[in-house]
Amino acid sequence: MWSVALHGGAGTIDRDTPVDVINEYIHALNDALHVGIAILEKGGSSLDCASAVVRKLEDDPHFNAGKGSVLDEDGNCEMDASIMDGKTLKCAAITGVKSVKNPILLSRLILERSGHVMFHGEGAEQLGREYGVETAPQEYFKVPRRIQAWEKLRGTNVVQLDHNSGLKKDFGTVGCVARDIHGNVCSATSTGGMTNKKRGRVGDTPIIGAGTYANNSTCAVSSTGKGEEFIRHVTAFDIHARMAYKGLSLKESVSEVIHTTMIDGDGGVIAVSKDGDIVLDYNSEGMFRAAADSKGLKLVKIWEQKKKKKKKKVLCVYTTA
């Protein structure tokens, strides 16, 4: 059995947002999902799947990772990423890179070649050059709406977790978890951080155990939301630990952490168990997410359906085929 899940950030799109804008996000999530499906259907590894899906999301300007990353207080894009292999427990992360086109690919190369776990800033950039990863100028990463969002906060001490283009309270990160037919799980996460963040600020995305964790004995987890809270609670590892030490199911473990340990509005996680079960859960208004497995599951969603229906207005957009 194979399974794959991905996220494009926890939060919501204003339900009054034009349908064509909503559909842009739905199509972007669906395209990334199919990248993962194609790899796993052919017997590819969870490591290949997770890194390829996150790379696809990094290349899509709709999301806060790679191209489309938010700007820091200096008007620069500083990006973080991490990846973990559940079979070997090997993991790698980079923080504060400014020219690496696909941070997740450098993270994977560090995992496979370096023998180390984390590199920061210029050290990560230098290693990327040695490995021959593709680079890009800052102009490549900056898109108009990110620049506009930064300009509104420029010169203040205010940071913003907004996409600021019809999106509100959105915590921009992308991630993927996968379980391949060999029973191996993997997690990968990438982000541009927060608009107008302090130079050098690091969130949960590159912190193994907070934003990313994978272990073949239990599950793989990728987090999205208020990074500081996920670091304080070691969220991704805590989900693993509750399965390993308390004997909880993946669904029970995620629910305890997201809805009991953390507070409403912190964000959410995507997770896949060693058996291929998928859980997509959050305590924010919504989460950009998609999932599929070899049993026929296929979904792409932003919100949950509201109980009270208002005429025939679209309240939840999703696909099942």
PDB file of N, CA and C in Angstrom, residues 62-128:
ATOM      1  N   HIS A  62       1.857  30.450  -5.632  1.00  0.00           N
ATOM      2  CA  HIS A  62       0.709  30.574  -4.739  1.00  0.00           C
ATOM      3  C   HIS A  62       1.098  30.355  -3.285  1.00  0.00           C
ATOM      4  N   PHE A  63       2.203  29.623  -3.061  1.00  0.00           N
ATOM      5  CA  PHE A  63       2.530  29.199  -1.709  1.00  0.00           C
ATOM      6  C   PHE A  63       3.797  29.861  -1.179  1.00  0.00           C
ATOM      7  N   ASN A  64       3.873  29.923   0.135  1.00  0.00           N
ATOM      8  CA  ASN A  64       4.970  30.601   0.817  1.00  0.00           C
ATOM      9  C   ASN A  64       6.156  29.652   1.011  1.00  0.00           C
ATOM     10  N   ALA A  65       6.836  29.369  -0.082  1.00  0.00           N
ATOM     11  CA  ALA A  65       8.034  28.520  -0.075  1.00  0.00           C
ATOM     12  C   ALA A  65       8.661  28.644  -1.456  1.00  0.00           C
ATOM     13  N   GLY A  66       9.989  28.735  -1.532  1.00  0.00           N
ATOM     14  CA  GLY A  66      10.613  28.905  -2.829  1.00  0.00           C
ATOM     15  C   GLY A  66      10.086  30.156  -3.510  1.00  0.00           C
ATOM     16  N   LYS A  67       9.713  30.034  -4.784  1.00  0.00           N
ATOM     17  CA  LYS A  67       9.125  31.167  -5.509  1.00  0.00           C
ATOM     18  C   LYS A  67       7.793  31.521  -4.867  1.00  0.00           C
ATOM     19  N   GLY A  68       7.662  32.767  -4.421  1.00  0.00           N
ATOM     20  CA  GLY A  68       6.447  33.163  -3.720  1.00  0.00           C
ATOM     21  C   GLY A  68       6.648  33.293  -2.227  1.00  0.00           C
ATOM     22  N   SER A  69       7.900  33.135  -1.764  1.00  0.00           N
ATOM     23  CA  SER A  69       8.181  33.299  -0.335  1.00  0.00           C
ATOM     24  C   SER A  69       7.938  34.737   0.104  1.00  0.00           C
ATOM     25  N   VAL A  70       7.570  34.879   1.379  1.00  0.00           N
ATOM     26  CA  VAL A  70       7.352  36.215   1.928  1.00  0.00           C
ATOM     27  C   VAL A  70       8.694  36.913   2.155  1.00  0.00           C
ATOM     28  N   LEU A  71       8.644  38.221   2.391  1.00  0.00           N
ATOM     29  CA  LEU A  71       9.853  39.023   2.567  1.00  0.00           C
ATOM     30  C   LEU A  71      10.090  39.330   4.039  1.00  0.00           C
ATOM     31  N   ASP A  72      11.384  39.357   4.431  1.00  0.00           N
ATOM     32  CA  ASP A  72      11.726  39.696   5.812  1.00  0.00           C
ATOM     33  C   ASP A  72      11.824  41.208   5.983  1.00  0.00           C
ATOM     34  N   GLU A  73      12.281  41.679   7.152  1.00  0.00           N
ATOM     35  CA  GLU A  73      12.307  43.111   7.434  1.00  0.00           C
ATOM     36  C   GLU A  73      13.195  43.903   6.475  1.00  0.00           C
ATOM     37  N   ASP A  74      14.159  43.224   5.849  1.00  0.00           N
ATOM     38  CA  ASP A  74      15.048  43.887   4.904  1.00  0.00           C
ATOM     39  C   ASP A  74      14.553  43.807   3.467  1.00  0.00           C
ATOM     40  N   GLY A  75      13.393  43.160   3.283  1.00  0.00           N
ATOM     41  CA  GLY A  75      12.860  43.000   1.934  1.00  0.00           C
ATOM     42  C   GLY A  75      13.464  41.841   1.186  1.00  0.00           C
ATOM     43  N   ASN A  76      14.070  40.894   1.923  1.00  0.00           N
ATOM     44  CA  ASN A  76      14.670  39.713   1.313  1.00  0.00           C
ATOM     45  C   ASN A  76      13.849  38.472   1.601  1.00  0.00           C
ATOM     46  N   CYS A  77      14.002  37.470   0.761  1.00  0.00           N
ATOM     47  CA  CYS A  77      13.405  36.158   1.010  1.00  0.00           C
ATOM     48  C   CYS A  77      14.457  35.275   1.668  1.00  0.00           C
ATOM     49  N   GLU A  78      14.200  34.850   2.894  1.00  0.00           N
ATOM     50  CA  GLU A  78      15.055  33.904   3.605  1.00  0.00           C
ATOM     51  C   GLU A  78      14.244  32.638   3.814  1.00  0.00           C
ATOM     52  N   MET A  79      14.741  31.527   3.296  1.00  0.00           N
ATOM     53  CA  MET A  79      13.942  30.308   3.269  1.00  0.00           C
ATOM     54  C   MET A  79      14.542  29.182   4.112  1.00  0.00           C
ATOM     55  N   ASP A  80      13.665  28.329   4.631  1.00  0.00           N
ATOM     56  CA  ASP A  80      14.044  27.183   5.453  1.00  0.00           C
ATOM     57  C   ASP A  80      13.405  25.921   4.880  1.00  0.00           C
ATOM     58  N   ALA A  81      14.036  24.778   5.127  1.00  0.00           N
ATOM     59  CA  ALA A  81      13.453  23.507   4.692  1.00  0.00           C
ATOM     60  C   ALA A  81      14.071  22.362   5.480  1.00  0.00           C
ATOM     61  N   SER A  82      13.357  21.246   5.523  1.00  0.00           N
ATOM     62  CA  SER A  82      13.907  20.048   6.166  1.00  0.00           C
ATOM     63  C   SER A  82      13.266  18.799   5.590  1.00  0.00           C
ATOM     64  N   ILE A  83      13.928  17.672   5.807  1.00  0.00           N
ATOM     65  CA  ILE A  83      13.439  16.379   5.307  1.00  0.00           C
ATOM     66  C   ILE A  83      13.930  15.274   6.231  1.00  0.00           C
ATOM     67  N   MET A  84      13.125  14.228   6.410  1.00  0.00           N
ATOM     68  CA  MET A  84      13.519  13.109   7.271  1.00  0.00           C
ATOM     69  C   MET A  84      13.045  11.797   6.684  1.00  0.00           C
ATOM     70  N   ASP A  85      13.936  10.816   6.696  1.00  0.00           N
ATOM     71  CA  ASP A  85      13.680   9.472   6.190  1.00  0.00           C
ATOM     72  C   ASP A  85      13.351   8.558   7.367  1.00  0.00           C
ATOM     73  N   GLY A  86      12.128   8.017   7.388  1.00  0.00           N
ATOM     74  CA  GLY A  86      11.700   7.186   8.501  1.00  0.00           C
ATOM     75  C   GLY A  86      12.405   5.856   8.611  1.00  0.00           C
ATOM     76  N   LYS A  87      12.972   5.378   7.527  1.00  0.00           N
ATOM     77  CA  LYS A  87      13.668   4.079   7.543  1.00  0.00           C
ATOM     78  C   LYS A  87      14.996   4.170   8.282  1.00  0.00           C
ATOM     79  N   THR A  88      15.762   5.198   8.002  1.00  0.00           N
ATOM     80  CA  THR A  88      17.114   5.331   8.567  1.00  0.00           C
ATOM     81  C   THR A  88      17.190   6.362   9.693  1.00  0.00           C
ATOM     82  N   LEU A  89      16.163   7.182   9.822  1.00  0.00           N
ATOM     83  CA  LEU A  89      16.127   8.324  10.737  1.00  0.00           C
ATOM     84  C   LEU A  89      17.128   9.410  10.338  1.00  0.00           C
ATOM     85  N   LYS A  90      17.676   9.285   9.145  1.00  0.00           N
ATOM     86  CA  LYS A  90      18.528  10.361   8.644  1.00  0.00           C
ATOM     87  C   LYS A  90      17.641  11.578   8.365  1.00  0.00           C
ATOM     88  N   CYS A  91      18.189  12.747   8.646  1.00  0.00           N
ATOM     89  CA  CYS A  91      17.418  13.972   8.443  1.00  0.00           C
ATOM     90  C   CYS A  91      18.372  15.107   8.118  1.00  0.00           C
ATOM     91  N   ALA A  92      17.831  16.157   7.540  1.00  0.00           N
ATOM     92  CA  ALA A  92      18.657  17.308   7.181  1.00  0.00           C
ATOM     93  C   ALA A  92      17.789  18.541   7.064  1.00  0.00           C
ATOM     94  N   ALA A  93      18.406  19.705   7.335  1.00  0.00           N
ATOM     95  CA  ALA A  93      17.663  20.956   7.291  1.00  0.00           C
ATOM     96  C   ALA A  93      18.589  22.110   6.924  1.00  0.00           C
ATOM     97  N   ILE A  94      17.994  23.128   6.320  1.00  0.00           N
ATOM     98  CA  ILE A  94      18.722  24.363   6.033  1.00  0.00           C
ATOM     99  C   ILE A  94      17.877  25.537   6.499  1.00  0.00           C
ATOM    100  N   THR A  95      18.533  26.621   6.892  1.00  0.00           N
ATOM    101  CA  THR A  95      17.826  27.818   7.325  1.00  0.00           C
ATOM    102  C   THR A  95      18.455  29.054   6.699  1.00  0.00           C
ATOM    103  N   GLY A  96      17.630  30.050   6.453  1.00  0.00           N
ATOM    104  CA  GLY A  96      18.112  31.347   6.028  1.00  0.00           C
ATOM    105  C   GLY A  96      18.817  31.397   4.696  1.00  0.00           C
ATOM    106  N   VAL A  97      18.428  30.538   3.748  1.00  0.00           N
ATOM    107  CA  VAL A  97      19.054  30.604   2.422  1.00  0.00           C
ATOM    108  C   VAL A  97      18.322  31.633   1.572  1.00  0.00           C
ATOM    109  N   LYS A  98      19.065  32.302   0.700  1.00  0.00           N
ATOM    110  CA  LYS A  98      18.499  33.386  -0.096  1.00  0.00           C
ATOM    111  C   LYS A  98      18.572  33.156  -1.599  1.00  0.00           C
ATOM    112  N   SER A  99      19.349  32.169  -2.040  1.00  0.00           N
ATOM    113  CA  SER A  99      19.506  31.986  -3.487  1.00  0.00           C
ATOM    114  C   SER A  99      19.273  30.558  -3.954  1.00  0.00           C
ATOM    115  N   VAL A 100      19.005  29.638  -3.046  1.00  0.00           N
ATOM    116  CA  VAL A 100      18.757  28.245  -3.421  1.00  0.00           C
ATOM    117  C   VAL A 100      17.347  28.134  -3.995  1.00  0.00           C
ATOM    118  N   LYS A 101      17.242  27.776  -5.256  1.00  0.00           N
ATOM    119  CA  LYS A 101      15.941  27.771  -5.928  1.00  0.00           C
ATOM    120  C   LYS A 101      14.963  26.810  -5.264  1.00  0.00           C
ATOM    121  N   ASN A 102      15.439  25.627  -4.900  1.00  0.00           N
ATOM    122  CA  ASN A 102      14.589  24.640  -4.242  1.00  0.00           C
ATOM    123  C   ASN A 102      15.253  24.174  -2.954  1.00  0.00           C
ATOM    124  N   PRO A 103      14.956  24.830  -1.848  1.00  0.00           N
ATOM    125  CA  PRO A 103      15.572  24.466  -0.572  1.00  0.00           C
ATOM    126  C   PRO A 103      15.409  22.998  -0.188  1.00  0.00           C
ATOM    127  N   ILE A 104      14.291  22.389  -0.565  1.00  0.00           N
ATOM    128  CA  ILE A 104      14.085  20.983  -0.192  1.00  0.00           C
ATOM    129  C   ILE A 104      15.094  20.070  -0.875  1.00  0.00           C
ATOM    130  N   LEU A 105      15.532  20.428  -2.087  1.00  0.00           N
ATOM    131  CA  LEU A 105      16.503  19.584  -2.782  1.00  0.00           C
ATOM    132  C   LEU A 105      17.872  19.664  -2.128  1.00  0.00           C
ATOM    133  N   LEU A 106      18.248  20.849  -1.644  1.00  0.00           N
ATOM    134  CA  LEU A 106      19.511  20.957  -0.918  1.00  0.00           C
ATOM    135  C   LEU A 106      19.426  20.188   0.395  1.00  0.00           C
ATOM    136  N   SER A 107      18.290  20.253   1.061  1.00  0.00           N
ATOM    137  CA  SER A 107      18.119  19.485   2.303  1.00  0.00           C
ATOM    138  C   SER A 107      18.319  17.999   2.039  1.00  0.00           C
ATOM    139  N   ARG A 108      17.767  17.510   0.951  1.00  0.00           N
ATOM    140  CA  ARG A 108      17.922  16.084   0.655  1.00  0.00           C
ATOM    141  C   ARG A 108      19.372  15.729   0.355  1.00  0.00           C
ATOM    142  N   LEU A 109      20.074  16.585  -0.373  1.00  0.00           N
ATOM    143  CA  LEU A 109      21.477  16.318  -0.667  1.00  0.00           C
ATOM    144  C   LEU A 109      22.313  16.295   0.610  1.00  0.00           C
ATOM    145  N   ILE A 110      21.998  17.165   1.541  1.00  0.00           N
ATOM    146  CA  ILE A 110      22.698  17.168   2.827  1.00  0.00           C
ATOM    147  C   ILE A 110      22.437  15.856   3.554  1.00  0.00           C
ATOM    148  N   LEU A 111      21.197  15.391   3.514  1.00  0.00           N
ATOM    149  CA  LEU A 111      20.843  14.114   4.135  1.00  0.00           C
ATOM    150  C   LEU A 111      21.654  12.968   3.535  1.00  0.00           C
ATOM    151  N   GLU A 112      21.782  12.976   2.223  1.00  0.00           N
ATOM    152  CA  GLU A 112      22.407  11.846   1.534  1.00  0.00           C
ATOM    153  C   GLU A 112      23.928  11.907   1.492  1.00  0.00           C
ATOM    154  N   ARG A 113      24.510  13.119   1.534  1.00  0.00           N
ATOM    155  CA  ARG A 113      25.938  13.229   1.281  1.00  0.00           C
ATOM    156  C   ARG A 113      26.793  13.757   2.433  1.00  0.00           C
ATOM    157  N   SER A 114      26.220  14.551   3.319  1.00  0.00           N
ATOM    158  CA  SER A 114      27.084  15.305   4.228  1.00  0.00           C
ATOM    159  C   SER A 114      27.437  14.614   5.536  1.00  0.00           C
ATOM    160  N   GLY A 115      26.527  13.788   6.065  1.00  0.00           N
ATOM    161  CA  GLY A 115      26.762  13.210   7.374  1.00  0.00           C
ATOM    162  C   GLY A 115      26.355  14.155   8.497  1.00  0.00           C
ATOM    163  N   HIS A 116      25.897  15.357   8.132  1.00  0.00           N
ATOM    164  CA  HIS A 116      25.453  16.341   9.117  1.00  0.00           C
ATOM    165  C   HIS A 116      23.939  16.506   9.018  1.00  0.00           C
ATOM    166  N   VAL A 117      23.386  17.348   9.894  1.00  0.00           N
ATOM    167  CA  VAL A 117      21.941  17.529   9.929  1.00  0.00           C
ATOM    168  C   VAL A 117      21.505  18.924   9.490  1.00  0.00           C
ATOM    169  N   MET A 118      22.147  19.982   9.997  1.00  0.00           N
ATOM    170  CA  MET A 118      21.640  21.327   9.734  1.00  0.00           C
ATOM    171  C   MET A 118      22.742  22.294   9.323  1.00  0.00           C
ATOM    172  N   PHE A 119      22.429  23.098   8.297  1.00  0.00           N
ATOM    173  CA  PHE A 119      23.326  24.153   7.844  1.00  0.00           C
ATOM    174  C   PHE A 119      22.539  25.450   7.762  1.00  0.00           C
ATOM    175  N   HIS A 120      23.219  26.566   8.063  1.00  0.00           N
ATOM    176  CA  HIS A 120      22.552  27.860   8.082  1.00  0.00           C
ATOM    177  C   HIS A 120      23.192  28.843   7.115  1.00  0.00           C
ATOM    178  N   GLY A 121      22.360  29.678   6.513  1.00  0.00           N
ATOM    179  CA  GLY A 121      22.818  30.832   5.762  1.00  0.00           C
ATOM    180  C   GLY A 121      23.894  30.562   4.740  1.00  0.00           C
ATOM    181  N   GLU A 122      25.001  31.317   4.836  1.00  0.00           N
ATOM    182  CA  GLU A 122      26.076  31.228   3.859  1.00  0.00           C
ATOM    183  C   GLU A 122      26.698  29.844   3.828  1.00  0.00           C
ATOM    184  N   GLY A 123      26.756  29.178   4.990  1.00  0.00           N
ATOM    185  CA  GLY A 123      27.297  27.815   5.004  1.00  0.00           C
ATOM    186  C   GLY A 123      26.457  26.875   4.163  1.00  0.00           C
ATOM    187  N   ALA A 124      25.130  27.028   4.256  1.00  0.00           N
ATOM    188  CA  ALA A 124      24.228  26.215   3.440  1.00  0.00           C
ATOM    189  C   ALA A 124      24.359  26.580   1.968  1.00  0.00           C
ATOM    190  N   GLU A 125      24.471  27.889   1.698  1.00  0.00           N
ATOM    191  CA  GLU A 125      24.620  28.346   0.314  1.00  0.00           C
ATOM    192  C   GLU A 125      25.898  27.782  -0.304  1.00  0.00           C
ATOM    193  N   GLN A 126      26.993  27.815   0.458  1.00  0.00           N
ATOM    194  CA  GLN A 126      28.268  27.307  -0.037  1.00  0.00           C
ATOM    195  C   GLN A 126      28.177  25.816  -0.335  1.00  0.00           C
ATOM    196  N   LEU A 127      27.553  25.073   0.550  1.00  0.00           N
ATOM    197  CA  LEU A 127      27.391  23.641   0.327  1.00  0.00           C
ATOM    198  C   LEU A 127      26.550  23.390  -0.912  1.00  0.00           C
ATOM    199  N   GLY A 128      25.535  24.218  -1.104  1.00  0.00           N
ATOM    200  CA  GLY A 128      24.707  24.093  -2.299  1.00  0.00           C
ATOM    201  C   GLY A 128      25.515  24.281  -3.569  1.00  0.00           C
TER     202      GLY A 128
END
